[in-house]
Amino acid sequence: MSYLTNPLFGVFLSLAVFMIGQWLFKKSKGFFLFQPLFVSMVLGIVILVILGKTFGVDTAQVYTQAYKPGGDIIFWFLTPATIAFAVPLYKRNDVVKKNWGIILSSLIIGTVVSLFAITIVAKAFGLDKVGVASMLSQSATTAIALPLTTAIGGNASITAMACILNAVIIYALGKQLVKWFKLKDDPVGAGLGLGTAGHTIGSAFALEMGSAEGAMAAVAVVVIGLVDNMLIPVFAHVIGL
Amino acid sequence: MTMKNKKETKSAPILFQMMIYAAILFISQMISSMMPASFPVPTPVIGLVLLYVLLTAHVIKIEWVDSFGSAMISMIGFLFVPSGISLAANLDIMKAQGVQLVLVILLATIILLVVTAYTARAFGWIKQKFGERHAESQVSQSTVGGDKQ
């Protein structure tokens, strides 16, 4: 396995599975389960599991030793990509300036309502206290969500999984969800919702819908993190976590 | 025509654009490390706000950051692949209560999307309802202004 520990393996694997994903998505004429990101995630994990079986080591170990060095290089570029959302935001400054009241009030009220709804759903599915606590901060970006989860007694790796799946779900089901819930005719609401639920990927999706949606999603990514930071510790205290 | 084309595609050299991004990230990282542990604000969030403020204040010109930024955003699906694959490290949790967790996360994603979108719509409606009189007076003022011209 030693020659797999070179970072180039992870870089190549990521590119290869994403290319396969794009090819499948195109071939299937856009079948939602063949979203490139979803395909590359499943395919990449399957390959790591197979490699683990072949070399007789734990999958987590294959991940850390063989994939992560290369994966981290690609992951690093998410930081400049995230701040790049200031560009579409600036280009639609008109929408931001006109709607800042709606933006702030709906993100705060929306978060409170969502927190109650998520708690009810999590309890209905039989998650324990740790599980519920790990579900609350998923609307924040990972770097805010993980310390928040730890602070209220959740499991940070479950929250990390939630943050990733949020983005994958929005990327894969975004079109259907926008249609089912009739979000198209309200760019402000659609953009804020997509940014809150799907983070940066949600913002990229919103940007494809329109420049106003994209700008609103970028605002949501920033503001929701700060709102969660302030509200979630209080909320966790109130529901007795 | 060629003149117009040139003007539209005018953007700073790519290395210069990368330098701007690097400078902003560098400063953001310093600010982020000064935030208290109880209120963490990550580098990308600070960077986004900082770049937006500098653009709005016309300290940074849009052509200094536009084309590189758009290229990065168009790749974001790919840049997320390592995060997706990182779930391979947590397959134990998935085996133990994976179905439950995935279902709750799926529902939570939909809740966040729909609740936020509909709350914004409700506030938009309230603003329209209560701002009507104000808006009407503004409209009549602007028509008067238009007549003058």
mmCIF file of C-alpha atoms in Angstrom:
data_model
loop_
_atom_site.group_PDB
_atom_site.id
_atom_site.type_symbol
_atom_site.label_atom_id
_atom_site.label_comp_id
_atom_site.label_asym_id
_atom_site.label_seq_id
_atom_site.Cartn_x
_atom_site.Cartn_y
_atom_site.Cartn_z
ATOM 1 C CA MET A 1 0.000 0.000 0.000
ATOM 2 C CA SER A 2 3.030 2.271 0.408
ATOM 3 C CA TYR A 3 2.944 3.690 -3.112
ATOM 4 C CA LEU A 4 -0.661 4.809 -2.542
ATOM 5 C CA THR A 5 0.372 7.171 0.241
ATOM 6 C CA ASN A 6 1.684 9.709 -2.269
ATOM 7 C CA PRO A 7 -0.804 12.646 -2.401
ATOM 8 C CA LEU A 8 -1.079 12.219 -6.162
ATOM 9 C CA PHE A 9 -3.220 9.115 -5.598
ATOM 10 C CA GLY A 10 -5.901 11.125 -3.785
ATOM 11 C CA VAL A 11 -5.810 13.931 -6.352
ATOM 12 C CA PHE A 12 -6.105 11.467 -9.228
ATOM 13 C CA LEU A 13 -8.868 9.419 -7.564
ATOM 14 C CA SER A 14 -10.935 12.560 -6.871
ATOM 15 C CA LEU A 15 -10.625 13.756 -10.457
ATOM 16 C CA ALA A 16 -11.311 10.304 -11.909
ATOM 17 C CA VAL A 17 -14.476 9.617 -9.894
ATOM 18 C CA PHE A 18 -15.767 13.133 -10.611
ATOM 19 C CA MET A 19 -15.193 12.659 -14.352
ATOM 20 C CA ILE A 20 -17.096 9.352 -14.202
ATOM 21 C CA GLY A 21 -19.863 11.174 -12.331
ATOM 22 C CA GLN A 22 -20.067 13.897 -14.961
ATOM 23 C CA TRP A 23 -20.085 11.295 -17.741
ATOM 24 C CA LEU A 24 -22.886 9.287 -16.087
ATOM 25 C CA PHE A 25 -24.889 12.468 -15.440
ATOM 26 C CA LYS A 26 -24.617 13.447 -19.100
ATOM 27 C CA LYS A 27 -25.348 9.914 -20.391
ATOM 28 C CA SER A 28 -28.425 9.581 -18.178
ATOM 29 C CA LYS A 29 -29.598 13.035 -19.329
ATOM 30 C CA GLY A 30 -29.405 14.449 -15.819
ATOM 31 C CA PHE A 31 -30.886 11.647 -13.668
ATOM 32 C CA PHE A 32 -30.805 13.153 -10.150
ATOM 33 C CA LEU A 33 -29.098 10.188 -8.448
ATOM 34 C CA PHE A 34 -26.243 10.522 -10.940
ATOM 35 C CA GLN A 35 -25.271 14.013 -9.759
ATOM 36 C CA PRO A 36 -21.465 14.071 -10.212
ATOM 37 C CA LEU A 37 -20.786 14.894 -6.554
ATOM 38 C CA PHE A 38 -23.004 12.083 -5.269
ATOM 39 C CA VAL A 39 -21.556 9.541 -7.715
ATOM 40 C CA SER A 40 -17.963 10.500 -6.873
ATOM 41 C CA MET A 41 -18.651 10.267 -3.150
ATOM 42 C CA VAL A 42 -20.197 6.780 -3.353
ATOM 43 C CA LEU A 43 -17.686 5.526 -5.908
ATOM 44 C CA GLY A 44 -14.717 6.933 -3.973
ATOM 45 C CA ILE A 45 -15.851 5.304 -0.705
ATOM 46 C CA VAL A 46 -16.486 1.973 -2.483
ATOM 47 C CA ILE A 47 -12.970 2.070 -3.976
ATOM 48 C CA LEU A 48 -11.449 2.799 -0.548
ATOM 49 C CA VAL A 49 -13.433 -0.077 1.005
ATOM 50 C CA ILE A 50 -12.221 -2.439 -1.755
ATOM 51 C CA LEU A 51 -8.619 -1.260 -1.284
ATOM 52 C CA GLY A 52 -8.958 -1.870 2.444
ATOM 53 C CA LYS A 53 -10.254 -5.394 1.866
ATOM 54 C CA THR A 54 -7.439 -6.072 -0.655
ATOM 55 C CA PHE A 55 -4.660 -4.932 1.674
ATOM 56 C CA GLY A 56 -6.385 -6.301 4.743
ATOM 57 C CA VAL A 57 -6.570 -2.960 6.592
ATOM 58 C CA ASP A 58 -9.370 -0.855 8.059
ATOM 59 C CA THR A 59 -11.198 1.470 5.599
ATOM 60 C CA ALA A 60 -10.626 4.429 7.922
ATOM 61 C CA GLN A 61 -6.905 3.689 7.768
ATOM 62 C CA VAL A 62 -6.914 3.547 3.942
ATOM 63 C CA TYR A 63 -8.731 6.865 3.999
ATOM 64 C CA THR A 64 -6.259 8.619 6.318
ATOM 65 C CA GLN A 65 -3.085 7.160 4.828
ATOM 66 C CA ALA A 66 -3.857 6.846 1.127
ATOM 67 C CA TYR A 67 -6.673 9.249 0.235
ATOM 68 C CA LYS A 68 -6.451 12.133 2.706
ATOM 69 C CA PRO A 69 -3.035 13.555 1.674
ATOM 70 C CA GLY A 70 -4.319 14.192 -1.856
ATOM 71 C CA GLY A 71 -7.851 14.993 -0.752
ATOM 72 C CA ASP A 72 -6.541 17.737 1.544
ATOM 73 C CA ILE A 73 -4.851 19.474 -1.391
ATOM 74 C CA ILE A 74 -8.157 19.730 -3.252
ATOM 75 C CA PHE A 75 -10.036 20.572 -0.057
ATOM 76 C CA TRP A 76 -7.705 23.527 0.532
ATOM 77 C CA PHE A 77 -9.080 25.266 -2.568
ATOM 78 C CA LEU A 78 -12.551 25.397 -0.986
ATOM 79 C CA THR A 79 -11.361 28.384 1.075
ATOM 80 C CA PRO A 80 -10.632 30.745 -1.860
ATOM 81 C CA ALA A 81 -13.732 29.332 -3.611
ATOM 82 C CA THR A 82 -15.878 30.309 -0.627
ATOM 83 C CA ILE A 83 -14.614 33.881 -0.413
ATOM 84 C CA ALA A 84 -15.128 34.150 -4.194
ATOM 85 C CA PHE A 85 -18.867 34.310 -3.443
ATOM 86 C CA ALA A 86 -18.246 37.947 -2.488
ATOM 87 C CA VAL A 87 -18.139 38.624 -6.253
ATOM 88 C CA PRO A 88 -21.727 37.572 -7.158
ATOM 89 C CA LEU A 89 -22.790 39.175 -3.862
ATOM 90 C CA TYR A 90 -21.208 42.512 -4.807
ATOM 91 C CA LYS A 91 -22.653 42.328 -8.328
ATOM 92 C CA ARG A 92 -26.170 42.155 -6.867
ATOM 93 C CA ASN A 93 -25.614 44.705 -4.116
ATOM 94 C CA ASP A 94 -28.954 46.255 -5.104
ATOM 95 C CA VAL A 95 -30.863 43.164 -3.926
ATOM 96 C CA VAL A 96 -28.839 43.006 -0.702
ATOM 97 C CA LYS A 97 -29.379 46.658 0.180
ATOM 98 C CA LYS A 98 -33.095 46.498 -0.599
ATOM 99 C CA ASN A 99 -33.737 43.355 1.466
ATOM 100 C CA TRP A 100 -31.386 43.452 4.459
ATOM 101 C CA GLY A 101 -34.325 43.670 6.895
ATOM 102 C CA ILE A 102 -35.961 40.581 5.398
ATOM 103 C CA ILE A 103 -32.614 38.769 5.278
ATOM 104 C CA LEU A 104 -31.825 39.261 8.976
ATOM 105 C CA SER A 105 -35.334 38.689 10.315
ATOM 106 C CA SER A 106 -36.050 35.600 8.224
ATOM 107 C CA LEU A 107 -32.688 33.982 8.983
ATOM 108 C CA ILE A 108 -33.167 34.496 12.743
ATOM 109 C CA ILE A 109 -36.835 33.445 12.879
ATOM 110 C CA GLY A 110 -36.228 30.688 10.314
ATOM 111 C CA THR A 111 -33.411 29.274 12.445
ATOM 112 C CA VAL A 112 -35.538 29.193 15.608
ATOM 113 C CA VAL A 113 -38.404 27.430 13.805
ATOM 114 C CA SER A 114 -36.009 25.006 12.073
ATOM 115 C CA LEU A 115 -34.294 24.135 15.368
ATOM 116 C CA PHE A 116 -37.607 23.102 16.918
ATOM 117 C CA ALA A 117 -38.626 21.149 13.817
ATOM 118 C CA ILE A 118 -35.262 19.340 13.575
ATOM 119 C CA THR A 119 -35.390 18.443 17.290
ATOM 120 C CA ILE A 120 -38.888 16.967 16.884
ATOM 121 C CA VAL A 121 -37.865 14.968 13.785
ATOM 122 C CA ALA A 122 -34.652 13.715 15.421
ATOM 123 C CA LYS A 123 -36.544 12.591 18.533
ATOM 124 C CA ALA A 124 -39.277 10.972 16.422
ATOM 125 C CA PHE A 125 -36.603 8.876 14.697
ATOM 126 C CA GLY A 126 -35.329 7.773 18.085
ATOM 127 C CA LEU A 127 -32.002 9.596 18.189
ATOM 128 C CA ASP A 128 -30.490 9.902 21.664
ATOM 129 C CA LYS A 129 -29.399 13.173 23.322
ATOM 130 C CA VAL A 130 -25.999 13.091 21.606
ATOM 131 C CA GLY A 131 -27.649 12.437 18.244
ATOM 132 C CA VAL A 132 -30.106 15.335 18.665
ATOM 133 C CA ALA A 133 -27.310 17.701 19.730
ATOM 134 C CA SER A 134 -25.295 16.695 16.668
ATOM 135 C CA MET A 135 -28.177 17.608 14.333
ATOM 136 C CA LEU A 136 -28.745 21.192 15.508
ATOM 137 C CA SER A 137 -25.831 23.158 14.056
ATOM 138 C CA GLN A 138 -25.773 21.605 10.573
ATOM 139 C CA SER A 139 -26.965 24.807 8.877
ATOM 140 C CA ALA A 140 -23.694 26.523 9.841
ATOM 141 C CA THR A 141 -20.565 26.049 7.801
ATOM 142 C CA THR A 142 -18.433 23.102 9.042
ATOM 143 C CA ALA A 143 -15.819 25.246 10.793
ATOM 144 C CA ILE A 144 -18.544 26.867 12.938
ATOM 145 C CA ALA A 145 -20.767 23.786 13.280
ATOM 146 C CA LEU A 146 -18.170 21.368 14.686
ATOM 147 C CA PRO A 147 -17.050 23.381 17.747
ATOM 148 C CA LEU A 148 -20.717 24.317 18.389
ATOM 149 C CA THR A 149 -21.742 20.657 18.431
ATOM 150 C CA THR A 150 -18.935 19.778 20.821
ATOM 151 C CA ALA A 151 -19.942 22.660 23.095
ATOM 152 C CA ILE A 152 -23.539 21.398 23.446
ATOM 153 C CA GLY A 153 -22.520 17.782 23.953
ATOM 154 C CA GLY A 154 -22.941 16.334 20.460
ATOM 155 C CA ASN A 155 -20.674 14.186 18.306
ATOM 156 C CA ALA A 156 -18.710 16.404 15.901
ATOM 157 C CA SER A 157 -18.158 13.690 13.306
ATOM 158 C CA ILE A 158 -21.933 13.180 12.959
ATOM 159 C CA THR A 159 -22.333 16.939 12.405
ATOM 160 C CA ALA A 160 -19.544 16.862 9.827
ATOM 161 C CA MET A 161 -21.414 14.105 8.026
ATOM 162 C CA ALA A 162 -24.629 16.138 8.193
ATOM 163 C CA CYS A 163 -22.943 19.243 6.713
ATOM 164 C CA ILE A 164 -21.602 17.182 3.810
ATOM 165 C CA LEU A 165 -24.901 15.393 3.190
ATOM 166 C CA ASN A 166 -26.793 18.744 3.282
ATOM 167 C CA ALA A 167 -24.746 19.895 0.312
ATOM 168 C CA VAL A 168 -25.018 16.585 -1.528
ATOM 169 C CA ILE A 169 -28.805 16.501 -0.994
ATOM 170 C CA ILE A 170 -29.284 20.082 -2.215
ATOM 171 C CA TYR A 171 -27.028 19.394 -5.199
ATOM 172 C CA ALA A 172 -28.896 16.205 -6.088
ATOM 173 C CA LEU A 173 -32.495 17.132 -5.208
ATOM 174 C CA GLY A 174 -32.367 20.936 -5.513
ATOM 175 C CA LYS A 175 -34.288 21.097 -8.781
ATOM 176 C CA GLN A 176 -37.064 18.817 -7.501
ATOM 177 C CA LEU A 177 -37.300 20.615 -4.147
ATOM 178 C CA VAL A 178 -37.519 24.033 -5.808
ATOM 179 C CA LYS A 179 -40.322 22.713 -8.001
ATOM 180 C CA TRP A 180 -42.267 20.873 -5.263
ATOM 181 C CA PHE A 181 -42.231 23.797 -2.850
ATOM 182 C CA LYS A 182 -42.736 26.421 -5.591
ATOM 183 C CA LEU A 183 -39.700 28.495 -4.652
ATOM 184 C CA LYS A 184 -38.955 29.778 -8.145
ATOM 185 C CA ASP A 185 -41.003 32.985 -8.101
ATOM 186 C CA ASP A 186 -39.376 34.336 -4.913
ATOM 187 C CA PRO A 187 -35.636 34.866 -5.532
ATOM 188 C CA VAL A 188 -34.957 36.214 -2.016
ATOM 189 C CA GLY A 189 -36.586 33.266 -0.228
ATOM 190 C CA ALA A 190 -35.157 30.650 -2.592
ATOM 191 C CA GLY A 191 -31.632 32.066 -2.283
ATOM 192 C CA LEU A 192 -31.712 32.318 1.516
ATOM 193 C CA GLY A 193 -33.155 28.798 1.783
ATOM 194 C CA LEU A 194 -30.589 27.256 -0.557
ATOM 195 C CA GLY A 195 -27.679 28.972 1.192
ATOM 196 C CA THR A 196 -28.954 27.880 4.622
ATOM 197 C CA ALA A 197 -29.665 24.271 3.676
ATOM 198 C CA GLY A 198 -26.848 23.642 1.199
ATOM 199 C CA HIS A 199 -23.978 25.899 2.302
ATOM 200 C CA THR A 200 -21.528 26.869 -0.465
ATOM 201 C CA ILE A 201 -22.799 24.150 -2.805
ATOM 202 C CA GLY A 202 -26.314 25.491 -2.253
ATOM 203 C CA SER A 203 -24.990 28.928 -3.208
ATOM 204 C CA ALA A 204 -23.482 27.578 -6.427
ATOM 205 C CA PHE A 205 -26.849 25.958 -7.163
ATOM 206 C CA ALA A 206 -28.682 29.213 -6.375
ATOM 207 C CA LEU A 207 -26.302 31.116 -8.656
ATOM 208 C CA GLU A 208 -27.358 28.808 -11.497
ATOM 209 C CA MET A 209 -30.993 29.819 -10.841
ATOM 210 C CA GLY A 210 -30.181 33.516 -11.059
ATOM 211 C CA SER A 211 -27.858 36.252 -9.839
ATOM 212 C CA ALA A 212 -30.282 37.492 -7.161
ATOM 213 C CA GLU A 213 -30.730 33.955 -5.775
ATOM 214 C CA GLY A 214 -26.942 33.499 -5.759
ATOM 215 C CA ALA A 215 -26.331 36.749 -3.892
ATOM 216 C CA MET A 216 -28.973 35.891 -1.270
ATOM 217 C CA ALA A 217 -27.476 32.417 -0.770
ATOM 218 C CA ALA A 218 -24.002 33.891 -0.248
ATOM 219 C CA VAL A 219 -25.409 36.255 2.397
ATOM 220 C CA ALA A 220 -27.182 33.335 4.065
ATOM 221 C CA VAL A 221 -23.963 31.270 4.294
ATOM 222 C CA VAL A 222 -22.273 34.082 6.239
ATOM 223 C CA VAL A 223 -25.179 35.243 8.402
ATOM 224 C CA ILE A 224 -26.525 31.789 9.324
ATOM 225 C CA GLY A 225 -23.157 30.812 10.790
ATOM 226 C CA LEU A 226 -23.187 33.825 13.098
ATOM 227 C CA VAL A 227 -26.880 33.343 13.985
ATOM 228 C CA ASP A 228 -26.255 29.675 14.865
ATOM 229 C CA ASN A 229 -23.266 30.693 16.953
ATOM 230 C CA MET A 230 -25.489 32.910 19.092
ATOM 231 C CA LEU A 231 -28.783 30.973 19.164
ATOM 232 C CA ILE A 232 -27.852 27.287 19.398
ATOM 233 C CA PRO A 233 -26.185 27.319 22.865
ATOM 234 C CA VAL A 234 -29.307 29.091 24.197
ATOM 235 C CA PHE A 235 -31.645 26.701 22.390
ATOM 236 C CA ALA A 236 -29.774 23.635 23.676
ATOM 237 C CA HIS A 237 -30.104 25.020 27.210
ATOM 238 C CA VAL A 238 -33.845 25.642 26.762
ATOM 239 C CA ILE A 239 -34.656 22.118 25.534
ATOM 240 C CA GLY A 240 -32.420 20.686 28.259
ATOM 241 C CA LEU A 241 -29.608 19.039 26.304
ATOM 242 C CA MET B 1 -17.428 45.923 -31.803
ATOM 243 C CA THR B 2 -13.886 44.789 -31.077
ATOM 244 C CA MET B 3 -13.504 47.722 -28.729
ATOM 245 C CA LYS B 4 -16.617 46.656 -26.856
ATOM 246 C CA ASN B 5 -15.427 43.060 -26.649
ATOM 247 C CA LYS B 6 -12.141 44.173 -25.232
ATOM 248 C CA LYS B 7 -13.877 46.212 -22.585
ATOM 249 C CA GLU B 8 -16.105 43.306 -21.556
ATOM 250 C CA THR B 9 -13.293 40.815 -21.167
ATOM 251 C CA LYS B 10 -11.018 43.279 -19.386
ATOM 252 C CA SER B 11 -9.703 41.543 -16.298
ATOM 253 C CA ALA B 12 -6.516 41.655 -14.273
ATOM 254 C CA PRO B 13 -3.812 39.014 -14.953
ATOM 255 C CA ILE B 14 -4.604 35.733 -13.223
ATOM 256 C CA LEU B 15 -1.536 35.802 -10.955
ATOM 257 C CA PHE B 16 -2.490 39.282 -9.781
ATOM 258 C CA GLN B 17 -5.989 38.018 -9.007
ATOM 259 C CA MET B 18 -4.554 35.098 -7.058
ATOM 260 C CA MET B 19 -2.402 37.523 -5.079
ATOM 261 C CA ILE B 20 -5.498 39.509 -4.072
ATOM 262 C CA TYR B 21 -7.220 36.323 -2.895
ATOM 263 C CA ALA B 22 -4.110 35.217 -1.012
ATOM 264 C CA ALA B 23 -3.779 38.622 0.679
ATOM 265 C CA ILE B 24 -7.420 38.608 1.789
ATOM 266 C CA LEU B 25 -7.177 35.038 3.089
ATOM 267 C CA PHE B 26 -3.978 35.878 4.946
ATOM 268 C CA ILE B 27 -5.587 38.834 6.732
ATOM 269 C CA SER B 28 -8.788 36.848 7.380
ATOM 270 C CA GLN B 29 -6.794 34.057 8.931
ATOM 271 C CA MET B 30 -5.169 36.515 11.336
ATOM 272 C CA ILE B 31 -8.574 37.949 12.292
ATOM 273 C CA SER B 32 -10.033 34.430 12.663
ATOM 274 C CA SER B 33 -7.270 33.399 15.056
ATOM 275 C CA MET B 34 -8.090 36.406 17.254
ATOM 276 C CA MET B 35 -11.743 35.365 17.688
ATOM 277 C CA PRO B 36 -12.602 33.895 21.119
ATOM 278 C CA ALA B 37 -12.908 30.099 21.332
ATOM 279 C CA SER B 38 -16.529 30.435 22.440
ATOM 280 C CA PHE B 39 -17.427 32.327 19.260
ATOM 281 C CA PRO B 40 -15.380 30.832 16.396
ATOM 282 C CA VAL B 41 -15.636 32.584 13.027
ATOM 283 C CA PRO B 42 -13.774 30.634 10.338
ATOM 284 C CA THR B 43 -11.369 32.194 7.837
ATOM 285 C CA PRO B 44 -13.616 31.738 4.753
ATOM 286 C CA VAL B 45 -16.534 33.534 6.436
ATOM 287 C CA ILE B 46 -14.334 36.492 7.433
ATOM 288 C CA GLY B 47 -12.746 36.467 3.963
ATOM 289 C CA LEU B 48 -16.101 36.598 2.213
ATOM 290 C CA VAL B 49 -17.225 39.568 4.310
ATOM 291 C CA LEU B 50 -13.855 41.327 3.947
ATOM 292 C CA LEU B 51 -13.749 40.930 0.157
ATOM 293 C CA TYR B 52 -17.369 42.099 -0.101
ATOM 294 C CA VAL B 53 -16.679 45.169 2.052
ATOM 295 C CA LEU B 54 -13.542 46.061 0.079
ATOM 296 C CA LEU B 55 -15.439 45.678 -3.205
ATOM 297 C CA THR B 56 -18.315 47.827 -1.934
ATOM 298 C CA ALA B 57 -15.867 50.465 -0.696
ATOM 299 C CA HIS B 58 -14.170 50.405 -4.149
ATOM 300 C CA VAL B 59 -10.809 49.600 -2.575
ATOM 301 C CA ILE B 60 -10.675 46.453 -4.726
ATOM 302 C CA LYS B 61 -11.906 46.664 -8.303
ATOM 303 C CA ILE B 62 -14.245 43.975 -9.535
ATOM 304 C CA GLU B 63 -11.933 43.080 -12.473
ATOM 305 C CA TRP B 64 -9.189 42.229 -9.957
ATOM 306 C CA VAL B 65 -11.196 39.308 -8.547
ATOM 307 C CA ASP B 66 -13.944 38.489 -11.048
ATOM 308 C CA SER B 67 -12.646 35.862 -13.480
ATOM 309 C CA PHE B 68 -10.585 33.856 -10.976
ATOM 310 C CA GLY B 69 -13.522 33.868 -8.548
ATOM 311 C CA SER B 70 -15.969 32.694 -11.189
ATOM 312 C CA ALA B 71 -13.596 29.893 -12.172
ATOM 313 C CA MET B 72 -13.350 28.761 -8.544
ATOM 314 C CA ILE B 73 -17.128 28.860 -8.054
ATOM 315 C CA SER B 74 -17.712 26.816 -11.220
ATOM 316 C CA MET B 75 -15.476 24.069 -9.773
ATOM 317 C CA ILE B 76 -17.094 23.961 -6.346
ATOM 318 C CA GLY B 77 -18.875 20.646 -6.939
ATOM 319 C CA PHE B 78 -15.518 18.999 -7.595
ATOM 320 C CA LEU B 79 -13.792 20.745 -4.676
ATOM 321 C CA PHE B 80 -16.357 19.107 -2.396
ATOM 322 C CA VAL B 81 -15.428 15.547 -3.461
ATOM 323 C CA PRO B 82 -12.807 15.048 -0.679
ATOM 324 C CA SER B 83 -15.401 16.086 1.943
ATOM 325 C CA GLY B 84 -17.812 13.516 0.531
ATOM 326 C CA ILE B 85 -15.212 10.779 0.514
ATOM 327 C CA SER B 86 -14.166 11.707 4.074
ATOM 328 C CA LEU B 87 -17.289 9.853 5.231
ATOM 329 C CA ALA B 88 -15.199 6.718 4.640
ATOM 330 C CA ALA B 89 -13.531 7.500 7.978
ATOM 331 C CA ASN B 90 -16.898 7.327 9.780
ATOM 332 C CA LEU B 91 -18.339 4.136 8.326
ATOM 333 C CA ASP B 92 -18.711 2.781 11.889
ATOM 334 C CA ILE B 93 -21.289 5.425 12.780
ATOM 335 C CA MET B 94 -23.072 4.744 9.497
ATOM 336 C CA LYS B 95 -23.202 1.003 10.249
ATOM 337 C CA ALA B 96 -24.567 1.599 13.747
ATOM 338 C CA GLN B 97 -27.337 4.127 13.029
ATOM 339 C CA GLY B 98 -26.778 5.199 9.431
ATOM 340 C CA VAL B 99 -30.328 4.867 8.081
ATOM 341 C CA GLN B 100 -31.792 6.895 10.964
ATOM 342 C CA LEU B 101 -29.142 9.593 10.669
ATOM 343 C CA VAL B 102 -29.401 9.917 6.878
ATOM 344 C CA LEU B 103 -33.201 10.182 7.092
ATOM 345 C CA VAL B 104 -33.031 12.849 9.827
ATOM 346 C CA ILE B 105 -30.404 14.774 7.849
ATOM 347 C CA LEU B 106 -32.511 14.539 4.677
ATOM 348 C CA LEU B 107 -35.560 15.889 6.509
ATOM 349 C CA ALA B 108 -33.464 18.548 8.280
ATOM 350 C CA THR B 109 -32.125 19.763 4.919
ATOM 351 C CA ILE B 110 -35.658 20.096 3.558
ATOM 352 C CA ILE B 111 -36.822 21.796 6.785
ATOM 353 C CA LEU B 112 -33.989 24.356 6.600
ATOM 354 C CA LEU B 113 -34.676 25.085 2.927
ATOM 355 C CA VAL B 114 -38.440 25.379 3.179
ATOM 356 C CA VAL B 115 -38.717 27.113 6.567
ATOM 357 C CA THR B 116 -36.137 29.763 5.612
ATOM 358 C CA ALA B 117 -37.639 30.330 2.162
ATOM 359 C CA TYR B 118 -41.213 30.625 3.464
ATOM 360 C CA THR B 119 -40.212 32.835 6.407
ATOM 361 C CA ALA B 120 -38.507 35.186 3.948
ATOM 362 C CA ARG B 121 -41.631 35.134 1.793
ATOM 363 C CA ALA B 122 -43.811 35.971 4.806
ATOM 364 C CA PHE B 123 -41.552 38.893 5.767
ATOM 365 C CA GLY B 124 -41.559 40.067 2.155
ATOM 366 C CA TRP B 125 -45.345 40.036 2.233
ATOM 367 C CA ILE B 126 -45.457 41.948 5.541
ATOM 368 C CA LYS B 127 -43.011 44.521 4.229
ATOM 369 C CA GLN B 128 -45.112 44.997 1.101
ATOM 370 C CA LYS B 129 -48.327 45.268 3.107
ATOM 371 C CA PHE B 130 -46.987 47.772 5.626
ATOM 372 C CA GLY B 131 -44.716 49.598 3.236
ATOM 373 C CA GLU B 132 -47.527 50.200 0.742
ATOM 374 C CA ARG B 133 -48.349 53.724 1.821
ATOM 375 C CA HIS B 134 -44.677 54.622 1.997
ATOM 376 C CA ALA B 135 -44.029 53.066 -1.411
ATOM 377 C CA GLU B 136 -47.027 54.868 -2.932
ATOM 378 C CA SER B 137 -45.762 58.257 -1.816
ATOM 379 C CA GLN B 138 -42.321 57.382 -3.205
ATOM 380 C CA VAL B 139 -43.840 56.370 -6.554
ATOM 381 C CA SER B 140 -45.814 59.620 -6.830
ATOM 382 C CA GLN B 141 -42.690 61.599 -5.971
ATOM 383 C CA SER B 142 -40.657 59.873 -8.638
ATOM 384 C CA THR B 143 -43.397 60.467 -11.234
ATOM 385 C CA VAL B 144 -43.283 64.159 -10.407
ATOM 386 C CA GLY B 145 -39.519 64.045 -10.773
ATOM 387 C CA GLY B 146 -39.912 62.262 -14.103
ATOM 388 C CA ASP B 147 -42.313 64.942 -15.346
ATOM 389 C CA LYS B 148 -39.855 67.671 -14.577
ATOM 390 C CA GLN B 149 -37.243 66.030 -16.742
#
